[in-house]
Amino acid sequence: MRPSTLASLLLPAALYAPALVLAGAPSVDGALALDNVHIVEAEDNRVSPRRCVRVEGAGITTITAAGEPACLRGARAIDLEGRYLVPGLIDMHAHLTLGPMEIKRERGRAVMQALPDDEIAEHNARRLVAFGVTTIRNPGGDLHAAARYEARLAAGELIGPESFNAGPVINNADLPGLATAARNAEDMERVVGAQVEAGADWIKLYTGLSPELLKAGIDAAHRHGRPAVAHLESIAWPDALAMGLDGIVHLMPLSPDLLTAKQRAAWQATARGSTYSFFEWWEHFDPEGAHADQLVAAYQEHRPIFDATLVAFHAAFVQDQDNAYRDDARRHAHPKLLAHWNEWFTFAIGWQPEDFERARAVWPKVQRMAARLYATDARMTLGTDMSNPWIAPGISLHREMQLLAEAGVPNARLLLAATRHAAEALGAGQRLGRVAPGFEADLLVLDADPLEDIQHTRDIHAVVLNGTLLTAAALNQLKGE
């Protein structure tokens, strides 16, 4: 990030908090020392004694006891007064560049599209950083838009998280801006190759693919040296993992093969399809039953990368009520997306009052299944499905952690999922996700201990992005406040 870009953010904030901003100003030739701070050691479910963390350039160079001259010497020192330090958060399911879903007429028929929007991407990027999200995985979108974002980020023209990108999801039909069709194995090889050529870090496979095409996609991704992740419904997750699938997204299995014969018959007799399946399937699935055990065993054996995105579904389940997601969206979503969700596009189109009641009734089942999966040795991460209905940038990752904590997932496990384990899943575990010498200085300073209450991840005192400290005043400016 160029100093001129950061100055444009910090200097106006200096009018409101001159001492704080000056103390946290970027050190061009020297170092930054974050002194008198507890490091949250989630691996051991504890916090360290007070430490001094020295940052030079964009990296952590030294960690000592608080006040040690070796850490402070020649550095711009910040006394954090016993606050708490965690790695920058990672949202593994953030559609950074996605614009509104639109319907247009083409040759006499309706065609859906979800074209990228650079203005929305910049808006999302700033708010992600403001809420402590310093890295994302964009699990499906336009690679040209992703490249434009990365170029502007590298040039210092905007402030935002590092992004690991998949191309358009590969499905059985085209949806401009979001999905590319592959109707046979040759198509799959061509599409995967083109995405890798365009810079894809991941290959995202989707619900409409047959088992044969899913396997072809996994194999093509691996031939090109890329992991394959999938959003699946009809294909049972254990079967897909046995094919070599690297990751799964969304805690919505929705496969008839994960129901007993009796459960399957009951579900299919009344199933309406579409998003009604978000609760209708769960009415028949038993999270303590044999098929749930099979799912847990598959996670334990294959250790997939997984993000539950509970927040995306819970936001739909409470859409008929006043709720925090609407408030978040009003404050932090881009106006184009907010208008789009208010006008028509939600995950609960057509739902009646009784549908919302049924959805909320199955929510404890979803929670129990989440807790079981997050207790496995799988590579569990966190994601939000940002830019889909009512999922505002940044704040939604904190709500995801809260939902999983309410499901019974331990706070230390959640912090690891949002940091170290996510970094390892991205193939960047050697440089991201830890507070340690040699790691990049993407950090959060918190006012309270998140191991005691995961909601303390929202109590952000400051964010370090690429080695530069952004104070509370600067973060508020990123939020537009």
Short mmCIF file of C-alpha atoms in Angstrom, two decimals:
data_model
loop_
_atom_site.label_atom_id
_atom_site.label_comp_id
_atom_site.label_asym_id
_atom_site.label_seq_id
_atom_site.Cartn_x
_atom_site.Cartn_y
_atom_site.Cartn_z
CA MET A 1 0.00 0.00 0.00
CA ARG A 2 1.50 3.37 -0.96
CA PRO A 3 1.97 5.91 1.89
CA SER A 4 -0.05 8.47 -0.07
CA THR A 5 -3.09 6.19 -0.02
CA LEU A 6 -2.80 5.58 3.70
CA ALA A 7 -2.29 9.27 4.37
CA SER A 8 -5.58 10.07 2.67
CA LEU A 9 -7.23 7.77 5.21
CA LEU A 10 -5.35 8.83 8.33
CA LEU A 11 -4.98 12.58 7.97
CA PRO A 12 -8.69 13.46 8.24
CA ALA A 13 -8.91 11.17 11.26
CA ALA A 14 -6.13 13.19 12.90
CA LEU A 15 -8.58 16.06 13.27
CA TYR A 16 -10.50 13.92 15.74
CA ALA A 17 -7.77 11.91 17.49
CA PRO A 18 -4.40 13.50 16.72
CA ALA A 19 -2.38 11.75 19.40
CA LEU A 20 -3.73 8.29 18.60
CA VAL A 21 -3.28 8.63 14.85
CA LEU A 22 0.21 10.09 15.21
CA ALA A 23 1.21 7.23 17.47
CA GLY A 24 -0.06 4.74 14.94
CA ALA A 25 1.26 6.46 11.84
CA PRO A 26 3.21 4.26 9.41
CA SER A 27 6.94 4.04 9.90
CA VAL A 28 8.57 4.44 6.50
CA ASP A 29 12.22 3.85 7.42
CA GLY A 30 11.91 2.38 10.90
CA ALA A 31 9.79 -0.09 12.78
CA LEU A 32 6.55 -0.29 14.72
CA ALA A 33 6.49 -1.81 18.22
CA LEU A 34 3.17 -3.02 19.60
CA ASP A 35 4.04 -3.06 23.28
CA ASN A 36 2.27 -4.25 26.41
CA VAL A 37 -0.12 -6.59 24.58
CA HIS A 38 -1.37 -10.13 25.25
CA ILE A 39 -1.06 -12.50 22.28
CA VAL A 40 -4.09 -14.77 22.03
CA GLU A 41 -2.70 -18.30 21.62
CA ALA A 42 -5.77 -20.12 20.37
CA GLU A 43 -3.85 -23.36 19.76
CA ASP A 44 -3.40 -23.69 23.53
CA ASN A 45 -6.61 -21.87 24.53
CA ARG A 46 -4.72 -19.23 26.49
CA VAL A 47 -3.28 -15.74 26.26
CA SER A 48 0.38 -14.92 26.70
CA PRO A 49 1.87 -12.66 29.33
CA ARG A 50 2.30 -9.09 28.12
CA ARG A 51 4.51 -8.95 25.05
CA CYS A 52 6.13 -6.53 22.63
CA VAL A 53 5.63 -7.35 18.93
CA ARG A 54 8.02 -5.60 16.56
CA VAL A 55 6.94 -4.99 12.97
CA GLU A 56 9.35 -3.94 10.24
CA GLY A 57 7.97 -3.26 6.80
CA ALA A 58 5.05 -5.63 6.29
CA GLY A 59 6.29 -8.39 8.60
CA ILE A 60 6.73 -9.40 12.22
CA THR A 61 10.42 -9.58 13.14
CA THR A 62 10.62 -9.94 16.91
CA ILE A 63 8.45 -10.87 19.88
CA THR A 64 9.79 -10.21 23.37
CA ALA A 65 8.56 -9.52 26.87
CA ALA A 66 6.81 -6.16 27.18
CA GLY A 67 9.16 -3.22 27.38
CA GLU A 68 12.25 -5.08 26.13
CA PRO A 69 14.76 -2.67 24.54
CA ALA A 70 15.42 -5.12 21.70
CA CYS A 71 11.80 -4.71 20.59
CA LEU A 72 11.48 -0.99 21.21
CA ARG A 73 14.85 0.26 19.96
CA GLY A 74 14.47 2.66 17.04
CA ALA A 75 10.77 1.86 16.66
CA ARG A 76 7.65 3.95 16.93
CA ALA A 77 6.23 2.37 20.08
CA ILE A 78 2.51 1.95 20.80
CA ASP A 79 1.53 1.14 24.39
CA LEU A 80 -1.53 -1.11 24.01
CA GLU A 81 -2.18 -1.17 27.77
CA GLY A 82 -2.82 -4.89 28.12
CA ARG A 83 -5.08 -5.35 25.13
CA TYR A 84 -5.23 -8.54 23.04
CA LEU A 85 -3.56 -9.36 19.73
CA VAL A 86 -4.86 -11.89 17.18
CA PRO A 87 -4.00 -12.54 13.54
CA GLY A 88 -6.09 -10.76 10.91
CA LEU A 89 -9.33 -12.61 10.19
CA ILE A 90 -9.94 -14.63 7.01
CA ASP A 91 -13.36 -14.85 5.34
CA MET A 92 -13.29 -17.97 3.17
CA HIS A 93 -16.54 -17.17 1.36
CA ALA A 94 -16.59 -13.53 0.26
CA HIS A 95 -17.88 -12.64 -3.22
CA LEU A 96 -15.89 -9.43 -3.31
CA THR A 97 -16.74 -8.18 -6.81
CA LEU A 98 -20.29 -9.51 -7.18
CA GLY A 99 -22.94 -7.07 -8.34
CA PRO A 100 -26.74 -7.39 -8.13
CA MET A 101 -28.48 -10.40 -9.64
CA GLU A 102 -30.37 -9.15 -12.67
CA ILE A 103 -32.87 -10.53 -15.16
CA LYS A 104 -32.75 -9.37 -18.77
CA ARG A 105 -34.66 -10.33 -21.89
CA GLU A 106 -32.58 -12.08 -24.52
CA ARG A 107 -34.16 -13.50 -27.70
CA GLY A 108 -37.55 -13.56 -26.06
CA ARG A 109 -36.49 -15.34 -22.88
CA ALA A 110 -35.44 -14.27 -19.41
CA VAL A 111 -31.73 -14.57 -18.68
CA MET A 112 -30.19 -14.09 -15.24
CA GLN A 113 -26.81 -12.47 -14.79
CA ALA A 114 -24.64 -11.28 -11.93
CA LEU A 115 -22.11 -8.92 -13.43
CA PRO A 116 -19.10 -7.69 -11.42
CA ASP A 117 -18.98 -4.17 -10.08
CA ASP A 118 -15.65 -2.51 -9.24
CA GLU A 119 -17.34 0.14 -7.11
CA ILE A 120 -18.96 -2.55 -4.98
CA ALA A 121 -15.63 -4.37 -4.71
CA GLU A 122 -13.90 -1.26 -3.36
CA HIS A 123 -16.75 -0.61 -0.92
CA ASN A 124 -16.60 -4.21 0.33
CA ALA A 125 -12.81 -4.13 0.63
CA ARG A 126 -12.75 -1.09 2.87
CA ARG A 127 -15.39 -2.43 5.22
CA LEU A 128 -13.79 -5.85 5.41
CA VAL A 129 -10.59 -4.25 6.69
CA ALA A 130 -12.57 -2.04 9.07
CA PHE A 131 -13.93 -5.20 10.73
CA GLY A 132 -10.52 -6.89 10.87
CA VAL A 133 -10.79 -9.09 7.77
CA THR A 134 -7.37 -8.90 6.13
CA THR A 135 -7.62 -11.90 3.78
CA ILE A 136 -10.49 -13.46 1.83
CA ARG A 137 -11.23 -16.32 -0.50
CA ASN A 138 -13.51 -15.23 -3.33
CA PRO A 139 -15.18 -18.58 -4.11
CA GLY A 140 -16.75 -17.68 -7.43
CA GLY A 141 -16.72 -14.62 -9.64
CA ASP A 142 -15.32 -12.81 -12.64
CA LEU A 143 -11.53 -13.29 -12.82
CA HIS A 144 -11.04 -10.10 -14.83
CA ALA A 145 -12.72 -8.13 -12.04
CA ALA A 146 -10.54 -9.95 -9.49
CA ALA A 147 -7.44 -9.02 -11.49
CA ARG A 148 -8.50 -5.38 -11.60
CA TYR A 149 -8.94 -5.39 -7.83
CA GLU A 150 -5.54 -6.97 -7.28
CA ALA A 151 -3.85 -4.48 -9.62
CA ARG A 152 -5.40 -1.51 -7.81
CA LEU A 153 -4.48 -3.00 -4.45
CA ALA A 154 -0.87 -3.48 -5.53
CA ALA A 155 -0.75 0.08 -6.90
CA GLY A 156 -1.99 1.52 -3.62
CA GLU A 157 -5.18 2.85 -5.18
CA LEU A 158 -7.44 1.20 -2.61
CA ILE A 159 -7.36 -0.39 0.82
CA GLY A 160 -8.52 -3.97 1.15
CA PRO A 161 -7.74 -7.59 2.02
CA GLU A 162 -5.60 -9.98 0.04
CA SER A 163 -7.85 -12.14 -2.13
CA PHE A 164 -7.52 -15.76 -3.26
CA ASN A 165 -9.89 -16.23 -6.20
CA ALA A 166 -11.94 -18.86 -7.94
CA GLY A 167 -13.42 -18.15 -11.36
CA PRO A 168 -17.10 -18.42 -12.22
CA VAL A 169 -18.61 -21.53 -10.66
CA ILE A 170 -18.71 -24.47 -13.08
CA ASN A 171 -22.25 -25.79 -13.46
CA ASN A 172 -24.60 -27.30 -16.04
CA ALA A 173 -25.76 -23.87 -17.28
CA ASP A 174 -24.30 -20.44 -17.88
CA LEU A 175 -25.08 -17.44 -15.68
CA PRO A 176 -23.02 -14.49 -16.93
CA GLY A 177 -20.69 -13.16 -14.26
CA LEU A 178 -21.19 -16.08 -11.90
CA ALA A 179 -21.42 -19.49 -13.64
CA THR A 180 -19.92 -21.23 -16.67
CA ALA A 181 -21.42 -24.37 -18.20
CA ALA A 182 -19.57 -27.66 -18.64
CA ARG A 183 -21.76 -30.31 -20.27
CA ASN A 184 -19.18 -33.06 -20.81
CA ALA A 185 -15.66 -34.00 -19.79
CA GLU A 186 -14.11 -32.11 -22.70
CA ASP A 187 -15.99 -28.97 -21.70
CA MET A 188 -14.80 -29.40 -18.13
CA GLU A 189 -11.15 -29.68 -19.14
CA ARG A 190 -11.43 -26.62 -21.36
CA VAL A 191 -13.21 -24.49 -18.73
CA VAL A 192 -10.83 -25.45 -15.93
CA GLY A 193 -7.81 -24.80 -18.13
CA ALA A 194 -9.13 -21.39 -19.15
CA GLN A 195 -9.77 -20.41 -15.53
CA VAL A 196 -6.27 -21.44 -14.47
CA GLU A 197 -4.84 -19.48 -17.39
CA ALA A 198 -6.85 -16.45 -16.23
CA GLY A 199 -5.38 -16.69 -12.73
CA ALA A 200 -7.77 -18.87 -10.71
CA ASP A 201 -6.36 -20.05 -7.38
CA TRP A 202 -9.30 -22.44 -6.88
CA ILE A 203 -11.83 -24.30 -9.00
CA LYS A 204 -15.44 -24.06 -7.79
CA LEU A 205 -17.87 -26.79 -8.86
CA TYR A 206 -21.63 -26.47 -8.46
CA THR A 207 -24.88 -28.23 -7.67
CA GLY A 208 -26.08 -28.99 -11.22
CA LEU A 209 -23.16 -31.26 -12.13
CA SER A 210 -23.65 -35.00 -12.43
CA PRO A 211 -21.37 -37.30 -10.41
CA GLU A 212 -19.38 -37.98 -13.58
CA LEU A 213 -18.85 -34.29 -14.29
CA LEU A 214 -18.05 -33.54 -10.66
CA LYS A 215 -15.30 -36.19 -10.80
CA ALA A 216 -14.08 -34.76 -14.12
CA GLY A 217 -13.90 -31.31 -12.56
CA ILE A 218 -11.97 -32.54 -9.52
CA ASP A 219 -9.51 -34.40 -11.73
CA ALA A 220 -9.06 -31.45 -14.10
CA ALA A 221 -8.42 -29.09 -11.19
CA HIS A 222 -5.80 -31.42 -9.77
CA ARG A 223 -4.09 -31.84 -13.15
CA HIS A 224 -3.71 -28.08 -13.22
CA GLY A 225 -2.41 -27.95 -9.64
CA ARG A 226 -5.51 -26.32 -8.18
CA PRO A 227 -7.78 -27.45 -5.31
CA ALA A 228 -11.43 -28.15 -6.12
CA VAL A 229 -14.22 -26.95 -3.85
CA ALA A 230 -17.92 -27.60 -4.40
CA HIS A 231 -21.40 -26.48 -3.44
CA LEU A 232 -23.32 -29.77 -3.53
CA GLU A 233 -26.90 -30.85 -3.02
CA SER A 234 -27.98 -33.99 -4.89
CA ILE A 235 -24.57 -35.66 -4.59
CA ALA A 236 -23.93 -36.88 -1.05
CA TRP A 237 -20.88 -35.29 0.53
CA PRO A 238 -19.17 -38.57 1.53
CA ASP A 239 -19.36 -39.70 -2.10
CA ALA A 240 -17.85 -36.43 -3.35
CA LEU A 241 -15.05 -36.56 -0.79
CA ALA A 242 -14.23 -40.11 -1.87
CA MET A 243 -13.76 -38.72 -5.39
CA GLY A 244 -10.96 -36.48 -4.10
CA LEU A 245 -12.88 -33.24 -3.58
CA ASP A 246 -10.78 -30.83 -1.52
CA GLY A 247 -13.49 -28.65 -0.01
CA ILE A 248 -17.22 -28.17 0.54
CA VAL A 249 -19.13 -24.95 1.16
CA HIS A 250 -22.43 -24.27 3.00
CA LEU A 251 -23.95 -26.44 5.73
CA MET A 252 -26.81 -27.48 3.45
CA PRO A 253 -26.15 -31.11 2.41
CA LEU A 254 -29.70 -31.52 0.95
CA SER A 255 -28.93 -34.91 -0.58
CA PRO A 256 -31.57 -37.66 -0.69
CA ASP A 257 -28.76 -40.15 -0.11
CA LEU A 258 -28.24 -38.74 3.40
CA LEU A 259 -31.79 -39.71 4.38
CA THR A 260 -33.19 -43.13 5.21
CA ALA A 261 -35.59 -44.61 2.67
CA LYS A 262 -38.54 -43.58 4.83
CA GLN A 263 -37.19 -40.06 5.37
CA ARG A 264 -36.44 -39.69 1.67
CA ALA A 265 -39.92 -40.75 0.63
CA ALA A 266 -41.52 -38.35 3.12
CA TRP A 267 -39.36 -35.44 1.95
CA GLN A 268 -39.79 -36.05 -1.76
CA ALA A 269 -43.55 -36.45 -1.42
CA THR A 270 -43.96 -32.80 -0.43
CA ALA A 271 -40.71 -31.11 -1.51
CA ARG A 272 -41.19 -27.82 -3.35
CA GLY A 273 -37.58 -27.38 -4.42
CA SER A 274 -35.83 -24.00 -4.63
CA THR A 275 -34.84 -22.48 -1.28
CA TYR A 276 -37.71 -24.23 0.52
CA SER A 277 -35.27 -27.15 0.73
CA PHE A 278 -33.22 -25.08 3.21
CA PHE A 279 -35.69 -26.20 5.87
CA GLU A 280 -37.79 -28.96 4.28
CA TRP A 281 -34.79 -31.32 3.99
CA TRP A 282 -33.74 -30.65 7.56
CA GLU A 283 -37.21 -31.58 8.80
CA HIS A 284 -36.38 -35.17 7.83
CA PHE A 285 -32.63 -35.36 8.52
CA ASP A 286 -31.44 -36.61 11.90
CA PRO A 287 -28.16 -34.92 13.00
CA GLU A 288 -27.59 -37.76 15.47
CA GLY A 289 -28.56 -40.53 13.05
CA ALA A 290 -26.55 -43.04 11.05
CA HIS A 291 -26.25 -40.81 7.98
CA ALA A 292 -24.98 -37.94 10.11
CA ASP A 293 -22.44 -40.37 11.59
CA GLN A 294 -21.39 -41.26 8.04
CA LEU A 295 -20.94 -37.59 7.24
CA VAL A 296 -18.83 -37.01 10.34
CA ALA A 297 -16.71 -40.08 9.52
CA ALA A 298 -16.12 -38.79 6.00
CA TYR A 299 -14.94 -35.44 7.37
CA GLN A 300 -12.66 -37.22 9.79
CA GLU A 301 -11.19 -39.42 7.07
CA HIS A 302 -10.83 -36.93 4.20
CA ARG A 303 -10.35 -33.70 6.20
CA PRO A 304 -12.00 -31.36 3.69
CA ILE A 305 -11.76 -27.59 3.77
CA PHE A 306 -15.19 -26.42 4.93
CA ASP A 307 -17.03 -23.19 5.65
CA ALA A 308 -20.57 -23.51 6.99
CA THR A 309 -21.85 -19.98 6.11
CA LEU A 310 -24.56 -20.33 8.75
CA VAL A 311 -25.06 -16.58 8.64
CA ALA A 312 -26.38 -16.67 5.06
CA PHE A 313 -29.14 -19.13 5.97
CA HIS A 314 -29.99 -17.70 9.36
CA ALA A 315 -30.48 -14.30 7.73
CA ALA A 316 -33.09 -15.90 5.47
CA PHE A 317 -34.78 -17.75 8.32
CA VAL A 318 -35.46 -14.52 10.26
CA GLN A 319 -36.16 -12.30 7.27
CA ASP A 320 -39.81 -11.86 8.25
CA GLN A 321 -38.76 -10.21 11.53
CA ASP A 322 -36.76 -7.20 12.56
CA ASN A 323 -33.22 -8.53 12.73
CA ALA A 324 -29.58 -7.57 13.02
CA TYR A 325 -28.79 -8.57 9.44
CA ARG A 326 -31.03 -5.85 8.04
CA ASP A 327 -29.44 -3.32 10.36
CA ASP A 328 -25.96 -4.45 9.27
CA ALA A 329 -26.93 -4.16 5.62
CA ARG A 330 -28.39 -0.68 6.03
CA ARG A 331 -25.12 0.49 7.60
CA HIS A 332 -22.51 -1.44 5.65
CA ALA A 333 -23.79 -3.00 2.40
CA HIS A 334 -23.28 -1.12 -0.84
CA PRO A 335 -26.44 0.87 -1.73
CA LYS A 336 -26.86 -1.04 -5.01
CA LEU A 337 -26.96 -4.39 -3.22
CA LEU A 338 -29.16 -3.08 -0.42
CA ALA A 339 -31.70 -1.75 -2.92
CA HIS A 340 -31.57 -5.06 -4.79
CA TRP A 341 -32.34 -7.08 -1.65
CA ASN A 342 -35.12 -4.72 -0.63
CA GLU A 343 -36.69 -4.85 -4.07
CA TRP A 344 -36.80 -8.58 -4.74
CA PHE A 345 -33.68 -10.74 -4.45
CA THR A 346 -33.54 -12.80 -1.25
CA PHE A 347 -33.15 -16.45 -0.30
CA ALA A 348 -36.76 -16.48 0.95
CA ILE A 349 -38.63 -15.48 -2.20
CA GLY A 350 -42.21 -16.71 -1.91
CA TRP A 351 -41.95 -17.89 1.68
CA GLN A 352 -45.09 -17.55 3.76
CA PRO A 353 -45.30 -16.99 7.54
CA GLU A 354 -45.56 -20.72 8.18
CA ASP A 355 -42.40 -21.31 6.10
CA PHE A 356 -40.38 -18.99 8.32
CA GLU A 357 -41.76 -20.77 11.39
CA ARG A 358 -40.74 -24.14 9.95
CA ALA A 359 -37.28 -22.81 9.08
CA ARG A 360 -36.68 -21.55 12.60
CA ALA A 361 -37.93 -24.84 14.02
CA VAL A 362 -35.14 -26.81 12.25
CA TRP A 363 -32.39 -24.35 13.19
CA PRO A 364 -31.34 -26.38 16.30
CA LYS A 365 -30.70 -29.33 13.97
CA VAL A 366 -28.43 -27.20 11.82
CA GLN A 367 -26.59 -26.09 14.94
CA ARG A 368 -26.11 -29.65 16.17
CA MET A 369 -24.70 -30.76 12.83
CA ALA A 370 -22.37 -27.76 12.76
CA ALA A 371 -21.03 -28.61 16.21
CA ARG A 372 -20.40 -32.21 15.18
CA LEU A 373 -18.50 -31.23 12.03
CA TYR A 374 -16.43 -28.55 13.76
CA ALA A 375 -15.38 -31.13 16.33
CA THR A 376 -13.67 -33.25 13.63
CA ASP A 377 -10.09 -32.95 12.40
CA ALA A 378 -11.32 -31.54 9.08
CA ARG A 379 -9.88 -28.22 7.90
CA MET A 380 -12.71 -26.13 9.30
CA THR A 381 -12.77 -22.47 8.32
CA LEU A 382 -15.29 -19.60 8.41
CA GLY A 383 -17.20 -17.96 5.59
CA THR A 384 -20.17 -15.67 5.10
CA ASP A 385 -21.31 -15.74 1.44
CA MET A 386 -20.78 -11.97 1.43
CA SER A 387 -22.72 -10.00 -1.21
CA ASN A 388 -25.60 -12.43 -1.13
CA PRO A 389 -28.85 -11.21 0.51
CA TRP A 390 -28.38 -9.36 3.81
CA ILE A 391 -24.75 -10.42 4.21
CA ALA A 392 -22.88 -7.17 4.77
CA PRO A 393 -19.08 -7.06 4.46
CA GLY A 394 -16.95 -7.62 7.55
CA ILE A 395 -19.53 -7.60 10.32
CA SER A 396 -21.06 -10.82 8.97
CA LEU A 397 -17.92 -12.81 9.77
CA HIS A 398 -18.31 -11.83 13.43
CA ARG A 399 -21.95 -12.91 13.29
CA GLU A 400 -20.87 -16.25 11.79
CA MET A 401 -18.56 -16.80 14.75
CA GLN A 402 -21.38 -15.95 17.14
CA LEU A 403 -23.77 -18.42 15.48
CA LEU A 404 -21.19 -21.20 15.65
CA ALA A 405 -20.41 -20.37 19.28
CA GLU A 406 -24.13 -20.62 20.06
CA ALA A 407 -24.06 -24.04 18.35
CA GLY A 408 -21.40 -25.15 20.84
CA VAL A 409 -18.18 -24.68 18.87
CA PRO A 410 -15.42 -23.62 21.33
CA ASN A 411 -14.08 -20.08 20.98
CA ALA A 412 -10.50 -21.28 20.47
CA ARG A 413 -11.65 -23.49 17.58
CA LEU A 414 -13.44 -20.54 16.01
CA LEU A 415 -10.38 -18.31 16.26
CA LEU A 416 -8.23 -20.98 14.64
CA ALA A 417 -10.82 -21.46 11.89
CA ALA A 418 -10.75 -17.72 11.20
CA THR A 419 -6.96 -17.45 11.17
CA ARG A 420 -4.37 -20.21 11.16
CA HIS A 421 -6.50 -23.02 9.76
CA ALA A 422 -7.90 -20.79 7.04
CA ALA A 423 -4.40 -19.66 6.07
CA GLU A 424 -3.28 -23.28 5.85
CA ALA A 425 -6.32 -24.13 3.73
CA LEU A 426 -5.35 -21.31 1.36
CA GLY A 427 -1.84 -22.72 1.03
CA ALA A 428 -0.48 -19.62 2.79
CA GLY A 429 0.06 -21.05 6.26
CA GLN A 430 3.77 -20.26 6.07
CA ARG A 431 3.11 -16.50 6.00
CA LEU A 432 -0.45 -15.79 7.19
CA GLY A 433 -2.63 -16.65 10.18
CA ARG A 434 -0.18 -16.45 13.09
CA VAL A 435 1.39 -13.88 15.37
CA ALA A 436 5.00 -15.01 15.04
CA PRO A 437 8.31 -13.76 13.65
CA GLY A 438 8.52 -14.24 9.90
CA PHE A 439 4.77 -13.89 9.42
CA GLU A 440 3.04 -11.01 7.68
CA ALA A 441 1.86 -8.22 9.94
CA ASP A 442 -1.90 -8.51 9.43
CA LEU A 443 -3.19 -8.20 12.98
CA LEU A 444 -6.13 -7.18 15.17
CA VAL A 445 -5.83 -5.37 18.48
CA LEU A 446 -8.88 -6.16 20.62
CA ASP A 447 -10.10 -4.48 23.79
CA ALA A 448 -11.10 -7.77 25.44
CA ASP A 449 -10.19 -11.47 25.34
CA PRO A 450 -12.07 -13.37 22.56
CA LEU A 451 -11.34 -16.70 24.27
CA GLU A 452 -13.71 -15.61 27.03
CA ASP A 453 -16.43 -14.39 24.66
CA ILE A 454 -16.17 -14.66 20.88
CA GLN A 455 -18.16 -11.44 20.52
CA HIS A 456 -15.05 -9.61 21.71
CA THR A 457 -13.68 -9.99 18.16
CA ARG A 458 -15.92 -7.00 17.40
CA ASP A 459 -14.21 -4.86 20.05
CA ILE A 460 -11.53 -3.72 17.62
CA HIS A 461 -9.11 -1.11 18.95
CA ALA A 462 -6.90 -1.13 15.84
CA VAL A 463 -6.03 -3.16 12.74
CA VAL A 464 -2.54 -3.71 11.37
CA LEU A 465 -2.70 -4.16 7.59
CA ASN A 466 0.54 -4.96 5.75
CA GLY A 467 2.50 -3.60 8.69
CA THR A 468 0.62 -0.31 9.02
CA LEU A 469 -1.50 0.45 12.08
CA LEU A 470 -5.01 1.74 11.40
CA THR A 471 -6.49 3.35 14.49
CA ALA A 472 -10.11 3.33 15.59
CA ALA A 473 -10.68 6.70 13.95
CA ALA A 474 -9.28 5.40 10.67
CA LEU A 475 -11.43 2.25 10.86
CA ASN A 476 -14.54 4.34 11.39
CA GLN A 477 -13.64 6.30 8.29
CA LEU A 478 -13.34 3.04 6.32
CA LYS A 479 -16.88 2.22 7.48
CA GLY A 480 -18.08 5.61 6.25
CA GLU A 481 -18.80 6.77 9.80
#
